[in-house]
CSV table of C-alpha atoms in Angstrom, one decimal:
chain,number,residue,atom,x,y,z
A,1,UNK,CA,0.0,0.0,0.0
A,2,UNK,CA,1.4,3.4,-0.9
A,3,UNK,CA,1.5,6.0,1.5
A,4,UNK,CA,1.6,9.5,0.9
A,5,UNK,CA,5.4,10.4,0.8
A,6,UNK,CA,5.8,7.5,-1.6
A,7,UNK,CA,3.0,8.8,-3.9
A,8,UNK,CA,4.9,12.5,-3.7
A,9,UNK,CA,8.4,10.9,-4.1
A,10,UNK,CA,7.1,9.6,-7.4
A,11,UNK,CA,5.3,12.3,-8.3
A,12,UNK,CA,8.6,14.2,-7.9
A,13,UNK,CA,10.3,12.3,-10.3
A,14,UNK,CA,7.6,12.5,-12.8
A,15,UNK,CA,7.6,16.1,-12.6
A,16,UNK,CA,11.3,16.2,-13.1
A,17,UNK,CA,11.7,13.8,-15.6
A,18,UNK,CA,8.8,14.8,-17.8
A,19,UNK,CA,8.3,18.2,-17.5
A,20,UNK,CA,11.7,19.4,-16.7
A,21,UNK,CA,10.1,20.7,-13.5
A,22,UNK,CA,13.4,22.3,-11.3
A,23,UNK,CA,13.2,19.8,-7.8
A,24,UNK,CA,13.1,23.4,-5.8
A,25,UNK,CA,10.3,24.5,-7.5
A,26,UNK,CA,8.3,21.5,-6.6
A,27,UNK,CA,6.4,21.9,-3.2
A,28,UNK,CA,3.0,21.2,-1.6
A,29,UNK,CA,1.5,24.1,-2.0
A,30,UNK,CA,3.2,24.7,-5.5
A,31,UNK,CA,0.1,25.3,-8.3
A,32,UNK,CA,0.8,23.6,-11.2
A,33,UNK,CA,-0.5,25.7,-13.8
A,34,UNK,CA,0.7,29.1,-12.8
A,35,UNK,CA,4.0,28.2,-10.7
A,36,UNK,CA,5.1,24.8,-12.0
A,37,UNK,CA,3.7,25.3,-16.1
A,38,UNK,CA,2.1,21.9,-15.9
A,39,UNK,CA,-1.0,22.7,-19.0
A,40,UNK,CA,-3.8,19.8,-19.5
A,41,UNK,CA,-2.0,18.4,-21.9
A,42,UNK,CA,0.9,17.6,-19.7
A,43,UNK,CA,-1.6,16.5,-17.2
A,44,UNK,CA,-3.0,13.3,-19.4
A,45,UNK,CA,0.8,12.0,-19.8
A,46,UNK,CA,1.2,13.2,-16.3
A,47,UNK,CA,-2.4,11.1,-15.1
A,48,UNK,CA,-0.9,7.8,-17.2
A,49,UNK,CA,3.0,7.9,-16.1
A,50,UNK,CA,1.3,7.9,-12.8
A,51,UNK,CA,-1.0,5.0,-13.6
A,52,UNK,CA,2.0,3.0,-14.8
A,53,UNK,CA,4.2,3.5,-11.8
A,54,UNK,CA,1.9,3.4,-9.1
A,55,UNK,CA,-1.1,1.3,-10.0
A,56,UNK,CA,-3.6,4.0,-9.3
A,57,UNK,CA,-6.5,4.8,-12.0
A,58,UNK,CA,-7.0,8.6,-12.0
A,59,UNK,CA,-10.1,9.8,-14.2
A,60,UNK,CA,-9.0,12.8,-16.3
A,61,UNK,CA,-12.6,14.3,-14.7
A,62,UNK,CA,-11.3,13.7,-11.3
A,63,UNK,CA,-8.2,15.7,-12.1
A,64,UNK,CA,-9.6,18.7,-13.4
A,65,UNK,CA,-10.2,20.0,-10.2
A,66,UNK,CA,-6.4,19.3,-9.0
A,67,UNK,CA,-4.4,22.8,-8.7
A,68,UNK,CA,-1.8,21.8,-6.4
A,69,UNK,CA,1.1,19.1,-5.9
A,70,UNK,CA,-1.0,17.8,-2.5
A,71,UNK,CA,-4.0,18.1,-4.5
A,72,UNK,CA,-2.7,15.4,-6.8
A,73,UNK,CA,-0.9,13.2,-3.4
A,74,UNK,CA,-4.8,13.9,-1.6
A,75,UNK,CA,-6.5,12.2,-4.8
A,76,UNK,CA,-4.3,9.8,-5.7
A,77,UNK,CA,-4.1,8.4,-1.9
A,78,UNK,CA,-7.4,8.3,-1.9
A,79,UNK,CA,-7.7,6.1,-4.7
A,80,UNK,CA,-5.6,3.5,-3.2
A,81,UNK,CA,-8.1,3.2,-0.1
B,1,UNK,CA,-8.0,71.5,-39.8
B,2,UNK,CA,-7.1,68.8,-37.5
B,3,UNK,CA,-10.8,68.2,-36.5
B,4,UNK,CA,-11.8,68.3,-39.7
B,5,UNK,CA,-9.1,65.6,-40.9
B,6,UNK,CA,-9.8,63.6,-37.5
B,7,UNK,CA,-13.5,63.3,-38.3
B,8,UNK,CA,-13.2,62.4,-41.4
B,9,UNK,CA,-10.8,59.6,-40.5
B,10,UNK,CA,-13.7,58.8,-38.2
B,11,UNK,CA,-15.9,58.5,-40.8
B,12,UNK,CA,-14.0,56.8,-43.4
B,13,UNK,CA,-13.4,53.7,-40.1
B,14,UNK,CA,-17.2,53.7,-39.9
B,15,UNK,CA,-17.4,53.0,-43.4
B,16,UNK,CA,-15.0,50.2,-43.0
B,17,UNK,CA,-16.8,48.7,-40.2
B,18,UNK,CA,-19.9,49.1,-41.7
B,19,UNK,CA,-18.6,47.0,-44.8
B,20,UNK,CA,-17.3,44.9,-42.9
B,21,UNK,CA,-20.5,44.3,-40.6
B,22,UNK,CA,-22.7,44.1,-43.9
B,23,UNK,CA,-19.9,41.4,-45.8
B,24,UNK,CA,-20.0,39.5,-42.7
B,25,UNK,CA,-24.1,39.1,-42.6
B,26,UNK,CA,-23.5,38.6,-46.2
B,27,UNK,CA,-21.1,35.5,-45.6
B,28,UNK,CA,-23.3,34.2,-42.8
B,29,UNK,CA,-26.6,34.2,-45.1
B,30,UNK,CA,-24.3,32.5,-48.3
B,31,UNK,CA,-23.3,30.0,-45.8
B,32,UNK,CA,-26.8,29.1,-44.7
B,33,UNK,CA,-27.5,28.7,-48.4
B,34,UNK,CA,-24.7,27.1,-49.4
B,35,UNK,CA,-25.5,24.6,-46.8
B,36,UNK,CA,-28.3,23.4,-48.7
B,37,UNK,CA,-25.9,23.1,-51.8
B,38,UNK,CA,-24.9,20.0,-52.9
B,39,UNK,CA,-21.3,19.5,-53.1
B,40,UNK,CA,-18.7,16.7,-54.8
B,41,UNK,CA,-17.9,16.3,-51.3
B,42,UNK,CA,-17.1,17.1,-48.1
B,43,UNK,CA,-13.5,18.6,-48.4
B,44,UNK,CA,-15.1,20.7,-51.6
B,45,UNK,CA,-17.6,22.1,-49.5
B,46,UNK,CA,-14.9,22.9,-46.9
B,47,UNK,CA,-12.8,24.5,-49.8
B,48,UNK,CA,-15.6,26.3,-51.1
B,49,UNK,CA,-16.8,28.0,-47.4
B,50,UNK,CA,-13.2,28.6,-47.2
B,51,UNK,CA,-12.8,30.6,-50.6
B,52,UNK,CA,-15.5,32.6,-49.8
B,53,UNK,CA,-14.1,33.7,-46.2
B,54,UNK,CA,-10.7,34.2,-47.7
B,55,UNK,CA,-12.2,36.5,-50.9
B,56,UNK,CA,-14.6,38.6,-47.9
B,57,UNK,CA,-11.5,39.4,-46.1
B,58,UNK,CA,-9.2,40.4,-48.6
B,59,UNK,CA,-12.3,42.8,-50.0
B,60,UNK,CA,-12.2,44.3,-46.5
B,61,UNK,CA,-8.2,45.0,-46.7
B,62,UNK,CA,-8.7,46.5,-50.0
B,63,UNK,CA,-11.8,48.2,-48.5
B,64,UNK,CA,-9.2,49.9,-46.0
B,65,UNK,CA,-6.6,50.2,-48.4
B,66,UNK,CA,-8.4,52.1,-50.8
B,67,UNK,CA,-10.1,54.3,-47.8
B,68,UNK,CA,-6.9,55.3,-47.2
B,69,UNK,CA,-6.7,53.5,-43.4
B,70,UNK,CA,-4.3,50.3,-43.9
B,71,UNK,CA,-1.1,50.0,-45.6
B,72,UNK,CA,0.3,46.5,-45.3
B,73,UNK,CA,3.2,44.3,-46.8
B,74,UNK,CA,3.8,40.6,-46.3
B,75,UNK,CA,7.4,39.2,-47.0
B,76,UNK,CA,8.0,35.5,-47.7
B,77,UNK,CA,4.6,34.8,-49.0
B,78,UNK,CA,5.7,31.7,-50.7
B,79,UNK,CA,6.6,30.2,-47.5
B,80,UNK,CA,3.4,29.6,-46.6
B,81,UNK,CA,1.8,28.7,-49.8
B,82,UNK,CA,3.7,25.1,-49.1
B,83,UNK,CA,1.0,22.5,-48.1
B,84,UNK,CA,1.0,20.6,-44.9
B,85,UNK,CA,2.8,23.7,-42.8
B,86,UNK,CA,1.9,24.4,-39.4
B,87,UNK,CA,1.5,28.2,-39.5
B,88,UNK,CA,2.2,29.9,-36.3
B,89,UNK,CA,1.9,33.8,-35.9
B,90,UNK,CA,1.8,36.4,-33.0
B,91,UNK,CA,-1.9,38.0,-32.3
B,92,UNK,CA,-0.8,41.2,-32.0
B,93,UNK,CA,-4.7,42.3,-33.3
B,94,UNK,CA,-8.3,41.6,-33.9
B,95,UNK,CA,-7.1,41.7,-37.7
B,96,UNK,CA,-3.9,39.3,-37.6
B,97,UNK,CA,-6.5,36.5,-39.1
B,98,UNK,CA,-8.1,38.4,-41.8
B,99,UNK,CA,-4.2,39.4,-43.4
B,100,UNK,CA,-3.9,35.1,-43.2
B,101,UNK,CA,-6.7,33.7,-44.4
B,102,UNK,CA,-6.9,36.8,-47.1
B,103,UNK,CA,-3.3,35.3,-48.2
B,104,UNK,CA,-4.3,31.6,-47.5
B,105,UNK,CA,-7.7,30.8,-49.6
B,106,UNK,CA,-7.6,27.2,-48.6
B,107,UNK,CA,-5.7,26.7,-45.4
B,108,UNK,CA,-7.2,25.4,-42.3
B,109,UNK,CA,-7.3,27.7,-38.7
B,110,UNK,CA,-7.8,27.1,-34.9
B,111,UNK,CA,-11.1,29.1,-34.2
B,112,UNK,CA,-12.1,30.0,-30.3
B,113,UNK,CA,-14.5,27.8,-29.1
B,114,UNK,CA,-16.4,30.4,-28.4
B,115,UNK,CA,-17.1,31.6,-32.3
B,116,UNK,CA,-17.2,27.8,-33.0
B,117,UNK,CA,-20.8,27.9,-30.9
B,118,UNK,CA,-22.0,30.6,-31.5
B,119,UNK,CA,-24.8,30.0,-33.9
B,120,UNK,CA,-23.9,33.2,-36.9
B,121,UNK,CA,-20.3,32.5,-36.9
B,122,UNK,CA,-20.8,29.0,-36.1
B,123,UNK,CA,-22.7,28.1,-39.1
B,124,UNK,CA,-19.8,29.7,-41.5
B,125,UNK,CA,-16.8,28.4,-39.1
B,126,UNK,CA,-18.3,24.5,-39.0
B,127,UNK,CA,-19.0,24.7,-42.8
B,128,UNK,CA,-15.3,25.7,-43.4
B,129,UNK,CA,-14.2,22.8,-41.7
B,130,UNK,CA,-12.3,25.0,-39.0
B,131,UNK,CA,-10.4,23.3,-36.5
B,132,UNK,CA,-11.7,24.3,-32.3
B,133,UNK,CA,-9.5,24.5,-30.0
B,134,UNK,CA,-12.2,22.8,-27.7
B,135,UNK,CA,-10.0,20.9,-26.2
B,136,UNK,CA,-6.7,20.0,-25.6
B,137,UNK,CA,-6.0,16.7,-27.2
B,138,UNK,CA,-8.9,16.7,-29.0
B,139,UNK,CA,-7.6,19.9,-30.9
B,140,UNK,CA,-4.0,17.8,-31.2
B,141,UNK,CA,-5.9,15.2,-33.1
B,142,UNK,CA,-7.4,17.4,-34.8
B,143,UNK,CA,-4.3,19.4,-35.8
B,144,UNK,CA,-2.8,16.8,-37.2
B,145,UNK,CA,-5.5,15.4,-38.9
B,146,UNK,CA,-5.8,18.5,-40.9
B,147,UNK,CA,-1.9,18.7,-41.2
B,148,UNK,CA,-1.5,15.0,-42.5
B,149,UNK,CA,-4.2,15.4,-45.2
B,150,UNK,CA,-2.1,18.3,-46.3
B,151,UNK,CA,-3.8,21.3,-45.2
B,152,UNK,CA,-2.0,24.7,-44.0
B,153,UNK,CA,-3.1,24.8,-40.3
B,154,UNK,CA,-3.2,28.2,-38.9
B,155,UNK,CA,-3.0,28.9,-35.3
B,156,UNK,CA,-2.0,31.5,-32.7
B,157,UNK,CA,-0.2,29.7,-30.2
B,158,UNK,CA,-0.6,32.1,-27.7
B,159,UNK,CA,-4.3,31.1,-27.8
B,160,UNK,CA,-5.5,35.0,-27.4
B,161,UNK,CA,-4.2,38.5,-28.4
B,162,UNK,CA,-1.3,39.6,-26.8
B,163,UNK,CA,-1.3,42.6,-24.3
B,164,UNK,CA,1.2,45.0,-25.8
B,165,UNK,CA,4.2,45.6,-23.2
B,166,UNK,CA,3.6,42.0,-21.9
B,167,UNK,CA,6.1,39.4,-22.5
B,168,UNK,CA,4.9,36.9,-24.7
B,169,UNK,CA,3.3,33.8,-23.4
B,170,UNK,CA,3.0,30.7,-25.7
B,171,UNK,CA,0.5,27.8,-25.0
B,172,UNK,CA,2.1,24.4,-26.0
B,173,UNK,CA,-0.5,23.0,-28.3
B,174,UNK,CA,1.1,24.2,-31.7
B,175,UNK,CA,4.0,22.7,-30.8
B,176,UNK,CA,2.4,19.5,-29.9
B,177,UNK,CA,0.4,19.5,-33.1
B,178,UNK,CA,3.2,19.8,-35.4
B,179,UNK,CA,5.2,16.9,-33.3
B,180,UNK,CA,2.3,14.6,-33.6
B,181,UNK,CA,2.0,15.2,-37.6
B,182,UNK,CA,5.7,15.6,-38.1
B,183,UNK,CA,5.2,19.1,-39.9
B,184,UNK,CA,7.1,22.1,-40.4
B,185,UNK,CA,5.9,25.4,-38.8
B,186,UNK,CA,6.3,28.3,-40.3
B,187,UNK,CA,6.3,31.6,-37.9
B,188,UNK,CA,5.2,34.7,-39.2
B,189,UNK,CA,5.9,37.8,-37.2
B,190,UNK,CA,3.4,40.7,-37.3
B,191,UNK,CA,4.0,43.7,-36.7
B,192,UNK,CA,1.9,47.1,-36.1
B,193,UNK,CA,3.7,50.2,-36.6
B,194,UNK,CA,1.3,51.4,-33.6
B,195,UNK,CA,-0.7,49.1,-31.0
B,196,UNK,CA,-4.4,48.8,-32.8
B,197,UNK,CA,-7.4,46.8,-32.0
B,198,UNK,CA,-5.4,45.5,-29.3
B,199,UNK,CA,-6.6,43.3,-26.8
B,200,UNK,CA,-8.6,45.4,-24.0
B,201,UNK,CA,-8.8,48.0,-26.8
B,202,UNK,CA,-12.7,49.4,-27.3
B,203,UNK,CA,-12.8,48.4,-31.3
B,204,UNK,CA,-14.3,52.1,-31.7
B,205,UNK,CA,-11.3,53.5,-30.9
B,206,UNK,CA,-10.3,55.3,-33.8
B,207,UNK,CA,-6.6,55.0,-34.7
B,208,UNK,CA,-4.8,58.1,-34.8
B,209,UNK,CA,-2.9,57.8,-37.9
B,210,UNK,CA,-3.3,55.1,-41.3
B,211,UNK,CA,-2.5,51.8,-39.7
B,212,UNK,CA,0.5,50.2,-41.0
B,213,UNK,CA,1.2,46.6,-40.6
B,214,UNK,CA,4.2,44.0,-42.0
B,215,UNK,CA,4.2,41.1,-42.0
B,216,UNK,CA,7.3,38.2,-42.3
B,217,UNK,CA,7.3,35.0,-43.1
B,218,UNK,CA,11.4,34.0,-43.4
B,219,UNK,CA,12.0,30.5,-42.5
B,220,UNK,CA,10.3,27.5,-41.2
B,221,UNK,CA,11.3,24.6,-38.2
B,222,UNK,CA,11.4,21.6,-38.5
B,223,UNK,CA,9.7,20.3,-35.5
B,224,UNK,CA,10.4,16.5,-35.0
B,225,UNK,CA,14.1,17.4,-35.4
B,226,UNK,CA,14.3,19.2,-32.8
B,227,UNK,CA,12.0,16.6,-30.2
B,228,UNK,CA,13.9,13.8,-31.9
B,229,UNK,CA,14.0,11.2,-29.1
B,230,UNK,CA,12.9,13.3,-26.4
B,231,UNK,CA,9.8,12.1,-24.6
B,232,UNK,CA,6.5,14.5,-25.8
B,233,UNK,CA,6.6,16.1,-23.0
B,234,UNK,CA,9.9,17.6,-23.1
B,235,UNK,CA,10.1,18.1,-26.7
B,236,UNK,CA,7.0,19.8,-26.6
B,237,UNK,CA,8.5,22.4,-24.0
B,238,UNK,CA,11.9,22.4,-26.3
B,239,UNK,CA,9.6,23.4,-29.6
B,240,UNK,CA,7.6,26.1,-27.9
B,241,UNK,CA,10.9,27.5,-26.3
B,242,UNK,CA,12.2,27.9,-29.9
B,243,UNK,CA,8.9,29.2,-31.4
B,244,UNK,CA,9.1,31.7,-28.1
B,245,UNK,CA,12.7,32.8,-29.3
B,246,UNK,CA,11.8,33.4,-32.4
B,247,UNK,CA,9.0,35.7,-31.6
B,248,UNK,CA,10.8,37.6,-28.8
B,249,UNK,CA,13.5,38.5,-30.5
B,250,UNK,CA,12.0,39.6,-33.6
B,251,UNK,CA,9.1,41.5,-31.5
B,252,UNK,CA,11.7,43.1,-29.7
């Protein structure tokens, strides 16, 4: 079962990896539009990396209202209840 | 003397807006007629909406050219007359997309979703065959639909007019477009001698002086060379970066 650092610790790499997201940038409270330039696009390839690497099924719907990096920990944790 | 020549400008930009309010209903009607028009087939009908747009437009320039209230010159032309480009331009103005679809009878152009529904505009827009940018990777497909089948796409990657004094802020769905149909993009820099019909302009603001515009088209990118083996993602972010250069430097 993941917990929630795990689910952040992967979503740091993604966000890295991917998007070229600086590591400093990257906190909870860190909006991804307006401070990390994550668009919708990014955030399909961002919902299926995170399917891949941690199991978890995110509906594009349920992400629409995701605007922060806890946001995305707080539904993805939730997911894995 | 000043008043007089003022008001008179005023006058002959009424005029203008007046033609172009009475070609537009004109264009609306023909395309709820047209509708009813067979056609050969669907891509005909598309060209021949198109066409029609494209000859409206350039009537308005040379309705404002001969009024005395435009000058304009486009360089490079024949860059953009190649099929299958991705055409990417700044939106300095309400105008930018008459001046390409005036030059560009056929191509193809992301439209606002907002004209796409509404139901005058809509009914010419849809019949062209016009792309919406609706949403996001809908649009992609879309794109590069349009793109593979060997249309000119037009779009304005900053996805609204800019606000003069702003630094320019690209969206990153032309860049994803021409990496997901493999397609050159050709930028074309416009440029407004003075700021006009600029975004949180009132359009009845009467320009002060005859509007002059240029426009340059000087060399195209190739897009999947630059993203070659790079994840979307990134290669996305390297494209728009380049597009961005471009743009900033020649703005500047």
């Amino acid at each position: 079962m993941l917990n929630k650092s795990d689910i952040r610790a992967h979503l740091d790499d993604s966000l890295i990896s991917m998007f070229g997201v600086p590591a400093e940038h990257i906190r909870a409270d860190a909006r991804l539009y307006e401070d990390l330039d994550i668009d919708s696009l990014d955030a399909v390839d961002l919902i299926i990396h995170l399917r891949d690497v941690t199991g978890v099924r995110v509906q594009a719907e349920e992400f629409k209202t995701v605007r922060t990096v806890s946001d995305i920990v707080d539904t993805v944790y939730a997911l894995t209840r | 003397m000043s008043k007089i020549a003022h008001g008179w400008r005023i006058a002959r930009t009424g005029a203008c807006y007046i033609g172009f309010g009475i070609g537009g209903v004109a264009v609306i009607l023909l395309a709820a007629v047209l509708r009813c028009v067979p056609s050969r087939s669907k891509s005909a009908r598309q060209r021949r909406m198109r066409r029609v747009i494209s000859s409206f437009f350039s009537a308005f320039l040379a309705l404002a050219r001969v009024l005395g209230l435009l000058e304009y010159r486009f360089e490079g032309a024949s860059y953009l007359r190649r099929p299958g480009c991705l055409i990417v331009a700044n939106h300095p103005s309400l105008i930018d997309v008459v001046f390409l679809i005036a030059f560009l009878p056929e191509a193809d152009c992301v439209v606002k979703q907002a004209l796409w529904h509404n139901p005058f505009t809509g009914v010419v827009l849809r019949q062209a065959g016009y792309t919406s940018n609706a949403d996001g990777p809908e649009l992609i497909e879309r794109g590069r639909a349009s793109l593979t089948s060997g249309n000119s796409l037009i779009i304005f990657p900053e996805g609204t007019r800019s606000r003069p004094g702003q630094p320019l802020r690209l969206q990153r769905g032309a860049a994803h477009i021409a990496l997901a149909a493999g397609a050159e993009i050709v930028p074309v820099v416009i440029r407004f001698a003075e700021p006009t019909l600029f975004k949180g302009e009132p359009w009845y603001h009467v320009p002060s002086g005859k509007i002059q515009v240029s426009m340059r088209a000087h060399c195209s990118f190739d897009a999947e060379g630059h993203g070659a083996g790079l994840p979307t993602t990134v290669a996305a972010r390297r494209v728009t970066a380049l597009i961005h250069k471009y743009f900033t430097q020649r703005l500047a």
